[in-house]
Amino acid sequence: MTAETTEKTFPTPLGTVREEAQDCTRCDLYKNATQTVFGEGGGDARVVFVGEQPGDKEDIEGKPFVGPAGRLLDDILEEAGIDRKKTYVTNAVKHFKFEPRGKRRIHSKPNAGEIRACRWWLDQELTHIQPDLAVALGATAARALVGKQVPVMKQRGTVVESAEGIPVFITVHPSSLLRIPNDVDRRSARERFTEDMRKVKAMMKG
Ligand code: URA
């Protein structure tokens, strides 16, 4: 096999893809964000968690799910017996999209074009990791993985196929729990999400 065919046969190492993603201009979101927030975790992870996009804290730190939603996700994964360090955690869109409001930056939902543009990076993450299972945390992640709109509340708890044939477990985004004002409702939504994560744990091989 020549060097040229070797290069074509094996994909660029994930570390190199991560570096390339730092200069991404595939959509306009790079213009206002601090940096690209690429996925994190073991290249040998068997499960990949996909969120929507980095939030304010993630944008500053350059790491996915390190803000309030990330802390909640960490707690619930632990309760469900999933070690985050053995998973890969990423987002459908890798730049923070926001509206400035005074000194604050208010999260703004990525649109279909931005999700499609960023699929380039998610595709490479999935190609390298080849997980047994992807977990779509909310509608944006489900849309990115499946390639079309997914009715999350209807399909929650079920497994569908990603565009490349990877099983995708559908659930809600952990930040939706943080937005529930009533304590009783929030506790029961948290319990339901924990149940979803226990199902994910049961589907994980090893
Ligand atoms: N919400 C997401 O979808 N991803 C993050 O990384 C943080 C919050």
PDB file of N, CA, C and O in Angstrom, residues 71-80 156 172 174 176-178 180 183-198:
ATOM      1  N   ARG A  71     -23.223  20.155  35.096  1.00  0.00           N
ATOM      2  CA  ARG A  71     -23.130  19.653  36.482  1.00  0.00           C
ATOM      3  C   ARG A  71     -24.314  18.746  36.786  1.00  0.00           C
ATOM      4  O   ARG A  71     -24.174  17.700  37.420  1.00  0.00           O
ATOM      5  N   LEU A  72     -25.498  19.144  36.308  1.00  0.00           N
ATOM      6  CA  LEU A  72     -26.684  18.305  36.522  1.00  0.00           C
ATOM      7  C   LEU A  72     -26.517  16.963  35.789  1.00  0.00           C
ATOM      8  O   LEU A  72     -26.805  15.892  36.345  1.00  0.00           O
ATOM      9  N   LEU A  73     -26.024  17.044  34.550  1.00  0.00           N
ATOM     10  CA  LEU A  73     -25.801  15.817  33.782  1.00  0.00           C
ATOM     11  C   LEU A  73     -24.811  14.908  34.517  1.00  0.00           C
ATOM     12  O   LEU A  73     -25.048  13.693  34.646  1.00  0.00           O
ATOM     13  N   ASP A  74     -23.738  15.473  35.031  1.00  0.00           N
ATOM     14  CA  ASP A  74     -22.738  14.681  35.772  1.00  0.00           C
ATOM     15  C   ASP A  74     -23.378  13.957  36.952  1.00  0.00           C
ATOM     16  O   ASP A  74     -23.146  12.760  37.161  1.00  0.00           O
ATOM     17  N   ASP A  75     -24.186  14.698  37.724  1.00  0.00           N
ATOM     18  CA  ASP A  75     -24.829  14.096  38.912  1.00  0.00           C
ATOM     19  C   ASP A  75     -25.740  12.941  38.507  1.00  0.00           C
ATOM     20  O   ASP A  75     -25.735  11.875  39.121  1.00  0.00           O
ATOM     21  N   ILE A  76     -26.508  13.164  37.448  1.00  0.00           N
ATOM     22  CA  ILE A  76     -27.481  12.143  37.040  1.00  0.00           C
ATOM     23  C   ILE A  76     -26.766  10.926  36.434  1.00  0.00           C
ATOM     24  O   ILE A  76     -27.153   9.782  36.695  1.00  0.00           O
ATOM     25  N   LEU A  77     -25.716  11.178  35.673  1.00  0.00           N
ATOM     26  CA  LEU A  77     -24.945  10.042  35.124  1.00  0.00           C
ATOM     27  C   LEU A  77     -24.390   9.198  36.263  1.00  0.00           C
ATOM     28  O   LEU A  77     -24.443   7.966  36.220  1.00  0.00           O
ATOM     29  N   GLU A  78     -23.894   9.871  37.284  1.00  0.00           N
ATOM     30  CA  GLU A  78     -23.331   9.140  38.421  1.00  0.00           C
ATOM     31  C   GLU A  78     -24.428   8.292  39.089  1.00  0.00           C
ATOM     32  O   GLU A  78     -24.215   7.115  39.377  1.00  0.00           O
ATOM     33  N   GLU A  79     -25.601   8.899  39.289  1.00  0.00           N
ATOM     34  CA  GLU A  79     -26.720   8.148  39.889  1.00  0.00           C
ATOM     35  C   GLU A  79     -27.104   6.945  39.043  1.00  0.00           C
ATOM     36  O   GLU A  79     -27.536   5.916  39.556  1.00  0.00           O
ATOM     37  N   ALA A  80     -26.959   7.090  37.732  1.00  0.00           N
ATOM     38  CA  ALA A  80     -27.340   5.988  36.831  1.00  0.00           C
ATOM     39  C   ALA A  80     -26.197   4.981  36.654  1.00  0.00           C
ATOM     40  O   ALA A  80     -26.346   3.996  35.920  1.00  0.00           O
ATOM     41  N   ARG A 156     -39.168   9.938  22.882  1.00  0.00           N
ATOM     42  CA  ARG A 156     -38.297   9.846  24.068  1.00  0.00           C
ATOM     43  C   ARG A 156     -38.222   8.405  24.585  1.00  0.00           C
ATOM     44  O   ARG A 156     -39.244   7.715  24.668  1.00  0.00           O
ATOM     45  N   VAL A 172     -34.523  14.093  26.514  1.00  0.00           N
ATOM     46  CA  VAL A 172     -34.585  15.550  26.580  1.00  0.00           C
ATOM     47  C   VAL A 172     -33.202  16.113  26.932  1.00  0.00           C
ATOM     48  O   VAL A 172     -32.289  15.363  27.280  1.00  0.00           O
ATOM     49  N   PRO A 174     -30.759  18.113  29.465  1.00  0.00           N
ATOM     50  CA  PRO A 174     -30.805  18.349  30.923  1.00  0.00           C
ATOM     51  C   PRO A 174     -31.151  19.789  31.311  1.00  0.00           C
ATOM     52  O   PRO A 174     -31.723  20.021  32.373  1.00  0.00           O
ATOM     53  N   SER A 176     -33.464  21.489  30.220  1.00  0.00           N
ATOM     54  CA  SER A 176     -34.939  21.639  30.307  1.00  0.00           C
ATOM     55  C   SER A 176     -35.397  21.402  31.744  1.00  0.00           C
ATOM     56  O   SER A 176     -36.398  21.955  32.184  1.00  0.00           O
ATOM     57  N   LEU A 177     -34.655  20.581  32.502  1.00  0.00           N
ATOM     58  CA  LEU A 177     -35.024  20.318  33.901  1.00  0.00           C
ATOM     59  C   LEU A 177     -34.778  21.568  34.751  1.00  0.00           C
ATOM     60  O   LEU A 177     -35.547  21.879  35.661  1.00  0.00           O
ATOM     61  N   LEU A 178     -33.698  22.280  34.406  1.00  0.00           N
ATOM     62  CA  LEU A 178     -33.338  23.473  35.188  1.00  0.00           C
ATOM     63  C   LEU A 178     -34.357  24.597  35.022  1.00  0.00           C
ATOM     64  O   LEU A 178     -34.444  25.479  35.861  1.00  0.00           O
ATOM     65  N   ILE A 180     -37.650  24.224  34.927  1.00  0.00           N
ATOM     66  CA  ILE A 180     -38.963  23.939  35.524  1.00  0.00           C
ATOM     67  C   ILE A 180     -39.058  24.671  36.873  1.00  0.00           C
ATOM     68  O   ILE A 180     -38.277  24.387  37.789  1.00  0.00           O
ATOM     69  N   ASP A 183     -40.973  22.911  42.214  1.00  0.00           N
ATOM     70  CA  ASP A 183     -40.071  21.903  42.796  1.00  0.00           C
ATOM     71  C   ASP A 183     -40.512  20.466  42.535  1.00  0.00           C
ATOM     72  O   ASP A 183     -39.707  19.606  42.189  1.00  0.00           O
ATOM     73  N   VAL A 184     -41.822  20.223  42.727  1.00  0.00           N
ATOM     74  CA  VAL A 184     -42.343  18.855  42.584  1.00  0.00           C
ATOM     75  C   VAL A 184     -42.188  18.400  41.126  1.00  0.00           C
ATOM     76  O   VAL A 184     -41.710  17.289  40.853  1.00  0.00           O
ATOM     77  N   ASP A 185     -42.554  19.273  40.211  1.00  0.00           N
ATOM     78  CA  ASP A 185     -42.447  18.926  38.779  1.00  0.00           C
ATOM     79  C   ASP A 185     -40.985  18.712  38.387  1.00  0.00           C
ATOM     80  O   ASP A 185     -40.657  17.812  37.611  1.00  0.00           O
ATOM     81  N   ARG A 186     -40.102  19.573  38.939  1.00  0.00           N
ATOM     82  CA  ARG A 186     -38.680  19.468  38.587  1.00  0.00           C
ATOM     83  C   ARG A 186     -38.098  18.149  39.083  1.00  0.00           C
ATOM     84  O   ARG A 186     -37.358  17.474  38.387  1.00  0.00           O
ATOM     85  N   ARG A 187     -38.505  17.772  40.322  1.00  0.00           N
ATOM     86  CA  ARG A 187     -38.006  16.505  40.879  1.00  0.00           C
ATOM     87  C   ARG A 187     -38.481  15.318  40.046  1.00  0.00           C
ATOM     88  O   ARG A 187     -37.740  14.386  39.789  1.00  0.00           O
ATOM     89  N   SER A 188     -39.750  15.382  39.615  1.00  0.00           N
ATOM     90  CA  SER A 188     -40.229  14.224  38.851  1.00  0.00           C
ATOM     91  C   SER A 188     -39.611  14.184  37.439  1.00  0.00           C
ATOM     92  O   SER A 188     -39.316  13.107  36.916  1.00  0.00           O
ATOM     93  N   ALA A 189     -39.345  15.364  36.865  1.00  0.00           N
ATOM     94  CA  ALA A 189     -38.664  15.388  35.552  1.00  0.00           C
ATOM     95  C   ALA A 189     -37.232  14.867  35.685  1.00  0.00           C
ATOM     96  O   ALA A 189     -36.717  14.160  34.816  1.00  0.00           O
ATOM     97  N   ARG A 190     -36.604  15.187  36.816  1.00  0.00           N
ATOM     98  CA  ARG A 190     -35.233  14.717  37.055  1.00  0.00           C
ATOM     99  C   ARG A 190     -35.231  13.193  37.202  1.00  0.00           C
ATOM    100  O   ARG A 190     -34.352  12.504  36.681  1.00  0.00           O
ATOM    101  N   GLU A 191     -36.235  12.670  37.908  1.00  0.00           N
ATOM    102  CA  GLU A 191     -36.330  11.221  38.095  1.00  0.00           C
ATOM    103  C   GLU A 191     -36.519  10.519  36.746  1.00  0.00           C
ATOM    104  O   GLU A 191     -35.914   9.496  36.456  1.00  0.00           O
ATOM    105  N   ARG A 192     -37.361  11.143  35.902  1.00  0.00           N
ATOM    106  CA  ARG A 192     -37.617  10.530  34.583  1.00  0.00           C
ATOM    107  C   ARG A 192     -36.335  10.537  33.725  1.00  0.00           C
ATOM    108  O   ARG A 192     -36.038   9.577  33.016  1.00  0.00           O
ATOM    109  N   PHE A 193     -35.588  11.631  33.805  1.00  0.00           N
ATOM    110  CA  PHE A 193     -34.341  11.708  33.042  1.00  0.00           C
ATOM    111  C   PHE A 193     -33.319  10.689  33.584  1.00  0.00           C
ATOM    112  O   PHE A 193     -32.594  10.049  32.819  1.00  0.00           O
ATOM    113  N   THR A 194     -33.315  10.528  34.909  1.00  0.00           N
ATOM    114  CA  THR A 194     -32.405   9.537  35.513  1.00  0.00           C
ATOM    115  C   THR A 194     -32.781   8.130  35.018  1.00  0.00           C
ATOM    116  O   THR A 194     -31.906   7.311  34.714  1.00  0.00           O
ATOM    117  N   GLU A 195     -34.086   7.882  34.921  1.00  0.00           N
ATOM    118  CA  GLU A 195     -34.564   6.589  34.383  1.00  0.00           C
ATOM    119  C   GLU A 195     -34.034   6.379  32.956  1.00  0.00           C
ATOM    120  O   GLU A 195     -33.600   5.291  32.588  1.00  0.00           O
ATOM    121  N   ASP A 196     -34.104   7.459  32.153  1.00  0.00           N
ATOM    122  CA  ASP A 196     -33.576   7.375  30.778  1.00  0.00           C
ATOM    123  C   ASP A 196     -32.090   6.999  30.803  1.00  0.00           C
ATOM    124  O   ASP A 196     -31.636   6.173  30.010  1.00  0.00           O
ATOM    125  N   MET A 197     -31.355   7.620  31.711  1.00  0.00           N
ATOM    126  CA  MET A 197     -29.911   7.346  31.776  1.00  0.00           C
ATOM    127  C   MET A 197     -29.647   5.909  32.255  1.00  0.00           C
ATOM    128  O   MET A 197     -28.671   5.284  31.854  1.00  0.00           O
ATOM    129  N   ARG A 198     -30.552   5.405  33.106  1.00  0.00           N
ATOM    130  CA  ARG A 198     -30.397   3.993  33.531  1.00  0.00           C
ATOM    131  C   ARG A 198     -30.625   3.059  32.332  1.00  0.00           C
ATOM    132  O   ARG A 198     -29.966   2.036  32.181  1.00  0.00           O
TER     133      ARG A 198
END
